[in-house]
Each structure stands twice: as structure tokens, then as C-alpha cells.
PDB file of C-alpha atoms in Angstrom:
ATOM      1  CA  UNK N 362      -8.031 -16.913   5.399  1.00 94.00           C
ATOM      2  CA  UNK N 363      -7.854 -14.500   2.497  1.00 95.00           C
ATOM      3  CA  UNK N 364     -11.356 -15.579   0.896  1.00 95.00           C
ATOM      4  CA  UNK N 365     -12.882 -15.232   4.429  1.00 95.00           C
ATOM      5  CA  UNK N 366     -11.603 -12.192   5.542  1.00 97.00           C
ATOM      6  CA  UNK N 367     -12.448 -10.704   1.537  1.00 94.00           C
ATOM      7  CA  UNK N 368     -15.944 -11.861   1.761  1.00 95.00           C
ATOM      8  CA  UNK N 369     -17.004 -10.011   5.370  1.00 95.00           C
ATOM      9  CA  UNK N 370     -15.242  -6.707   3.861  1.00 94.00           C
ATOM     10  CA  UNK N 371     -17.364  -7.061   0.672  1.00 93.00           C
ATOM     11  CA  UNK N 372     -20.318  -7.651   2.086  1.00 94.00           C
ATOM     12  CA  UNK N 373     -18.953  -4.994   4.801  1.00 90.00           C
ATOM     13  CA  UNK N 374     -19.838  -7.243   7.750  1.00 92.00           C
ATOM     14  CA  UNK N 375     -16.997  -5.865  10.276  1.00 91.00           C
ATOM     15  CA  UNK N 376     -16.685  -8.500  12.657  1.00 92.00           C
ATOM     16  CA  UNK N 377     -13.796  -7.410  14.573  1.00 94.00           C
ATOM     17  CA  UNK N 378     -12.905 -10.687  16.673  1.00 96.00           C
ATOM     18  CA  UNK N 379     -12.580 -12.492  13.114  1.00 97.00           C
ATOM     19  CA  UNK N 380     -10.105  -9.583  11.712  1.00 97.00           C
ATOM     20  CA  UNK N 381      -8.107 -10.062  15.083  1.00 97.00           C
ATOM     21  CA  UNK N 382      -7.888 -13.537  15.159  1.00 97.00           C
ATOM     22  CA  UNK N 383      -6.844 -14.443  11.666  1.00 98.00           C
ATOM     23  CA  UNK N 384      -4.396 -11.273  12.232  1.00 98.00           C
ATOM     24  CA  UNK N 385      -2.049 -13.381  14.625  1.00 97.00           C
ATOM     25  CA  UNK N 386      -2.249 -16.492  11.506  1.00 97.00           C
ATOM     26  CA  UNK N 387      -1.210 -14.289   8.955  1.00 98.00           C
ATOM     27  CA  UNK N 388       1.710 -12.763  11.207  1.00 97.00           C
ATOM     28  CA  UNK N 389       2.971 -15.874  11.886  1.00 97.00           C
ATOM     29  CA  UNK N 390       2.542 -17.304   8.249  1.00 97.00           C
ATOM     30  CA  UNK N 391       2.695 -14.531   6.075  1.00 96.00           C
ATOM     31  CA  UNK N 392       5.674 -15.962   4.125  1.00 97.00           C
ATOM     32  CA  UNK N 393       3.306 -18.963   3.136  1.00 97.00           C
ATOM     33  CA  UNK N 394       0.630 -16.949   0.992  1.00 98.00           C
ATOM     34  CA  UNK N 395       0.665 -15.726  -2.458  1.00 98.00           C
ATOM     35  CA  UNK N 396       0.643 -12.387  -3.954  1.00 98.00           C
ATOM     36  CA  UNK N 397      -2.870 -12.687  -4.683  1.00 98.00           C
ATOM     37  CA  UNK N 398      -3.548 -13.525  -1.037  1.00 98.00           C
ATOM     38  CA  UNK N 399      -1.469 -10.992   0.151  1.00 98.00           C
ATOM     39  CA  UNK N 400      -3.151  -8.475  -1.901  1.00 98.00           C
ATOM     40  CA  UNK N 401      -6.717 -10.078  -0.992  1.00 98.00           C
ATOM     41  CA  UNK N 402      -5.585 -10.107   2.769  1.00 98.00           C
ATOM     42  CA  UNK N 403      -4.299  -6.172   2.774  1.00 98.00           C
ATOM     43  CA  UNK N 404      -7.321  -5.200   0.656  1.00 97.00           C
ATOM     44  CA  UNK N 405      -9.780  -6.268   3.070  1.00 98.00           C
ATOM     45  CA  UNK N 406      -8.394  -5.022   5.937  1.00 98.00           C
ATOM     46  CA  UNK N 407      -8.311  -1.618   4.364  1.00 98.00           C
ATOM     47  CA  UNK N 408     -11.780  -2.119   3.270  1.00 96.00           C
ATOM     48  CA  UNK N 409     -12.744  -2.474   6.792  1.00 96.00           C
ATOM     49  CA  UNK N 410     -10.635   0.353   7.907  1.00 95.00           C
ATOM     50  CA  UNK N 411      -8.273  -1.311  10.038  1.00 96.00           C
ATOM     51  CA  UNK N 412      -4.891  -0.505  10.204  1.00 96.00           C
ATOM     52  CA  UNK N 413      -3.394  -3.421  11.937  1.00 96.00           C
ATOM     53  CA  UNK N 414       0.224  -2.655  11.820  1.00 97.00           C
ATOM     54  CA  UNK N 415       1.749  -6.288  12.329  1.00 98.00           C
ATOM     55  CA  UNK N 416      -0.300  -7.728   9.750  1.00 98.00           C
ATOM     56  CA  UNK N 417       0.686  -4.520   6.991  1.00 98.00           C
ATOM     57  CA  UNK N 418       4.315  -4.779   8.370  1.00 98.00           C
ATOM     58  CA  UNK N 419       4.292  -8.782   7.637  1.00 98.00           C
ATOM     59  CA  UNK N 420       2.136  -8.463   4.328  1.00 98.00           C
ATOM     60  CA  UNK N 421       5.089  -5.747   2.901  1.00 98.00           C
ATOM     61  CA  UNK N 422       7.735  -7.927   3.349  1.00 98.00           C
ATOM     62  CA  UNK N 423       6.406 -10.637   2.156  1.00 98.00           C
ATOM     63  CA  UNK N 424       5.085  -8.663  -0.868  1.00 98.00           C
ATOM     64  CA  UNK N 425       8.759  -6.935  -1.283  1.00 98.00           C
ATOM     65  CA  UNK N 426      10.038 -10.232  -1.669  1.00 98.00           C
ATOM     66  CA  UNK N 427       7.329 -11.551  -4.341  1.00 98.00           C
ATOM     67  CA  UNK N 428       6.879  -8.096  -5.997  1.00 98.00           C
ATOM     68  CA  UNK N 429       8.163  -9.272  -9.345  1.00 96.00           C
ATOM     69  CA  UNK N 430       4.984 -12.268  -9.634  1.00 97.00           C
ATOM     70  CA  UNK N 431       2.210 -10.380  -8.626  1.00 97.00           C
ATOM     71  CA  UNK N 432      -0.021  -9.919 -11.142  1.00 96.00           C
ATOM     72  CA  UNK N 433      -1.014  -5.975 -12.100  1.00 96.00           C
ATOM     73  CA  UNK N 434      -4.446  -6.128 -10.608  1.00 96.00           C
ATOM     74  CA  UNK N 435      -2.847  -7.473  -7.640  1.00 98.00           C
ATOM     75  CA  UNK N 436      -0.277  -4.797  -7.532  1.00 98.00           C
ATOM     76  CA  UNK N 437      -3.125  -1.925  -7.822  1.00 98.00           C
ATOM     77  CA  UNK N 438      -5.195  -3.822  -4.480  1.00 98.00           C
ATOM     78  CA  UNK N 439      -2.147  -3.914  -2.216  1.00 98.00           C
ATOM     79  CA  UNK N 440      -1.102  -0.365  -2.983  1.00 98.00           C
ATOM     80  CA  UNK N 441      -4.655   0.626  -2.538  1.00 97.00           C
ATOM     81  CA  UNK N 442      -4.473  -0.900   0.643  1.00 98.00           C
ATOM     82  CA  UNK N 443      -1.204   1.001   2.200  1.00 98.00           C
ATOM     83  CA  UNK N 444      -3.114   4.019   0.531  1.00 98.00           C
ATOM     84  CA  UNK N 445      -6.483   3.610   2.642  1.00 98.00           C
ATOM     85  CA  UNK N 446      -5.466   3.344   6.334  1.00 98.00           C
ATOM     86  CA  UNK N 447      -2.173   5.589   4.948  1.00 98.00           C
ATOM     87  CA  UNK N 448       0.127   3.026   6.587  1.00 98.00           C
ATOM     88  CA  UNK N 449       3.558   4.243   4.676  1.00 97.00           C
ATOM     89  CA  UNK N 450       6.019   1.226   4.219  1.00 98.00           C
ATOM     90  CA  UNK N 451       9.068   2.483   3.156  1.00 98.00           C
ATOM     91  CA  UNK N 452      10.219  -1.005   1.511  1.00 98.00           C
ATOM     92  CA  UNK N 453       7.286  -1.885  -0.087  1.00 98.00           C
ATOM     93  CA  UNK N 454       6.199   1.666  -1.821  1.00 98.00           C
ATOM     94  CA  UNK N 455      10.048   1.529  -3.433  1.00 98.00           C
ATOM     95  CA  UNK N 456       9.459  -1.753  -4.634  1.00 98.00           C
ATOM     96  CA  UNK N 457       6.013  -0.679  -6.113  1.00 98.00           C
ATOM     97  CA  UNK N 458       7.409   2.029  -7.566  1.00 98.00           C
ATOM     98  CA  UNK N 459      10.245   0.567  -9.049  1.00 97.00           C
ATOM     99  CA  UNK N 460       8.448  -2.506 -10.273  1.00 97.00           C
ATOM    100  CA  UNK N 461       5.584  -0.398 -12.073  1.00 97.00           C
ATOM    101  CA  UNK N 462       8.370   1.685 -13.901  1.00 97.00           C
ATOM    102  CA  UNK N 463       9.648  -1.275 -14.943  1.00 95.00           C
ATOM    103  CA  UNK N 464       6.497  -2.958 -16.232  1.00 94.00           C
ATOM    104  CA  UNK N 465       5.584   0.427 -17.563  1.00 93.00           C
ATOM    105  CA  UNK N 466       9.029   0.850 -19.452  1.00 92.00           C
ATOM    106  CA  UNK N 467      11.641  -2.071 -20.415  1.00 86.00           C
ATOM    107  CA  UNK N 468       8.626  -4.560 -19.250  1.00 81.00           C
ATOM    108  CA  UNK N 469       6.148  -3.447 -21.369  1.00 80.00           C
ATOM    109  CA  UNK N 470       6.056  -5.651 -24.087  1.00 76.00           C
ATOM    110  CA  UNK N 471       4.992  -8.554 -21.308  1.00 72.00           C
ATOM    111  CA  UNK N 472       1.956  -7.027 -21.596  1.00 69.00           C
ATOM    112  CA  UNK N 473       1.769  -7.388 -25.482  1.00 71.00           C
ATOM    113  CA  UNK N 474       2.280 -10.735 -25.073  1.00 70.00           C
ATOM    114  CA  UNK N 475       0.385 -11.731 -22.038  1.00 75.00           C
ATOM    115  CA  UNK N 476      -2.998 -10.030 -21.517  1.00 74.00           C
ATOM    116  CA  UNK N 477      -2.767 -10.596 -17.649  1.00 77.00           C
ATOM    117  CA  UNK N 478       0.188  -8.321 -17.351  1.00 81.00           C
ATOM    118  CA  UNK N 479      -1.501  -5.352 -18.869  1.00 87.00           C
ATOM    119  CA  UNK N 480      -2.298  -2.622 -16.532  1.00 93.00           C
ATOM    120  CA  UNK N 481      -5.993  -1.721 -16.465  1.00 93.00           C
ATOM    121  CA  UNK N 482      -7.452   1.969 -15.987  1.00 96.00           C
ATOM    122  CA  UNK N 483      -8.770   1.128 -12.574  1.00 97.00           C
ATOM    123  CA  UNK N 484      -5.873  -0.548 -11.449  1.00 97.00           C
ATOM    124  CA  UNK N 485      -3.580   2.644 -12.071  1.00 97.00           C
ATOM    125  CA  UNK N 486      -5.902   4.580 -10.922  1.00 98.00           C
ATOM    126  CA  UNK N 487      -5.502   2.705  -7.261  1.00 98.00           C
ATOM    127  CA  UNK N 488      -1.748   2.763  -8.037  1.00 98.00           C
ATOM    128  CA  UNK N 489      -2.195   6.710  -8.262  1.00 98.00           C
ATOM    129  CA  UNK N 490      -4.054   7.408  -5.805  1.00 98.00           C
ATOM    130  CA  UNK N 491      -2.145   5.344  -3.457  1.00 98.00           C
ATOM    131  CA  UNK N 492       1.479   6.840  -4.072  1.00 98.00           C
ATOM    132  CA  UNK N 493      -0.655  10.428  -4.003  1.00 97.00           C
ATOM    133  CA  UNK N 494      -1.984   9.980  -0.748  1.00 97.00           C
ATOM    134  CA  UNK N 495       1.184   8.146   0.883  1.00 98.00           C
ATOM    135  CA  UNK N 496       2.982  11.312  -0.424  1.00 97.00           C
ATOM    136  CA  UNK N 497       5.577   9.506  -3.302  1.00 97.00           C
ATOM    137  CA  UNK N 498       6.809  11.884  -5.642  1.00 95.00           C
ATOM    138  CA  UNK N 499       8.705  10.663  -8.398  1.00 97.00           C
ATOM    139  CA  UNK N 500       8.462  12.063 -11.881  1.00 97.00           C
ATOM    140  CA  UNK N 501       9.518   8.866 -13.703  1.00 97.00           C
ATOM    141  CA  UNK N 502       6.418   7.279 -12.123  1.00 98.00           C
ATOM    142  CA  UNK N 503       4.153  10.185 -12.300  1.00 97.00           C
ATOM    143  CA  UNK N 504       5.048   9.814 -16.283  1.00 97.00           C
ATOM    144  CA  UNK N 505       4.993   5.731 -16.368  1.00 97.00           C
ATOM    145  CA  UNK N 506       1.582   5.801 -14.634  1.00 97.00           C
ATOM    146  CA  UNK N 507       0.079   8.984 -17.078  1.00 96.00           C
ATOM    147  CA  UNK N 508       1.568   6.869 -20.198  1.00 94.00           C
ATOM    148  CA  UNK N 509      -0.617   3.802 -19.147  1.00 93.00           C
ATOM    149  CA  UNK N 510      -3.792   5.504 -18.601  1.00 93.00           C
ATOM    150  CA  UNK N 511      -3.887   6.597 -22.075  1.00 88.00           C
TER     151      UNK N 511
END
């Protein structure tokens, strides 16, 4: 479901029936995918501009739940996500903000020793822009996400 739905949004083919129908799979078995489904899954429904509330409501539990395996990149997609159709779920944006001042602080030296953990510019620039426009103010992260875009 994630490929599918992340290939129409990138090739920006909005095929609304498709979006609706694999909506009521992913409600029903969000549990069962992967953060870099979930992240694939939000990101193209964002991309398409839809702000289907049971499927961002399942996705940030889900993603609350995993937030500790999902890979930076993946992090940056899903909070771009939330950010684009400015759904605001409480749960998830603490645990994304919590999680990236950990990786940013006591977790950074995953990142010297695992290239995959390291946050790219792009990806805290989605992270940014996402807390910015979901209205999260939190100095700590403000400073965590300015200290890994030098």
C-alpha cells in the first residue's frame, strides 16, 4: 500500500477513490507497517493534500509507539506530513520532539557510528518547518535542530 499510494503522489496523479480505499486498510492495519511505511503512507497523503483524519490519527499512534526505530529521514517525512495538511497530534509532535532532542543530544554519537542515523540538512529542515507551522515552541529543540544544521 505504501509504494502505491507514494508513487501516484510523486507522479502527482490524485486519484481520490485509490487514497480512500487503501485509507480504510491502513486504519484497520496500521499497527502492521513499519516506520518507513508509516512515514511513506503520511507523506503521500500530504503530498496529495489530503487530510484524512483516521488514517493521520492511526499513523501517530502507531508512529508514537515505534518512534525510537525510525530512521532520521523517516522522522523528517512524517513530521513533514502533520506539517502540510497542519493536522496537530498532540502525542506524536511530543514524541518527535523528544526523540530528536535526544538523537540531537545524549544520542548523538549513534550517528558517529552509524551513518544512517545522522540527520541530513533537508531532513531538519522538514523537521523545522513542521514544528514551525504546527506552532511547537520549545527552546531545547529550537537549539538541538540549529546545532544539526551546522
Amino acid at each position: 500500500v505504501a509504494n502505491i499510494l507514494n508513487a501516484f503522489a510523486k507522479l502527482e496523479i490524485l486519484d481520490q477513490t485509490l487514497f480512500d480505499a487503501a485509507a480504510l486498510v491502513i486504519v484497520k492495519q496500521a499497527g502492521m507497517y513499519q516506520p518507513r511505511e508509516l512515514s511513506n503512507i503520511a507523506h503521500a497523503y500530504a503530498r496529495q493534500h489530503m487530510r484524512h483524519a483516521a488514517v493521520f490519527e492511526n499513523i501517530g499512534q502507531v508512529s508514537v509507539q515505534l518512534m525510537s526505530k525510525f530512521q532520521p529521514m523517516q522522522l523528517g517525512l512524517l513530521a513533514y506530513a502533520y506539517g502540510r495538511v497542519q493536522i496537530r497530534h498532540e502525542a506524536l509532535l511530543s514524541s518527535l520532539r523528544d526523540e530528536v532532542i535526544f538523537r540531537g543530544t545524549i544520542g548523538k554519537s549513534l550517528q558517529e557510528m552509524d551513518r544512517k542515523q545522522a540527520f541530513g540538512l533537508r531532513t531538519v529542515e522538514q523537521l523545522s518547518r513542521a514544528f514551525v507551522s504546527l506552532g511547537v515552541h520549545d527552546q531545547r529543540l529550537a537549539f538541538v535542530l540549529f546545532d544539526m544544521a551546522r
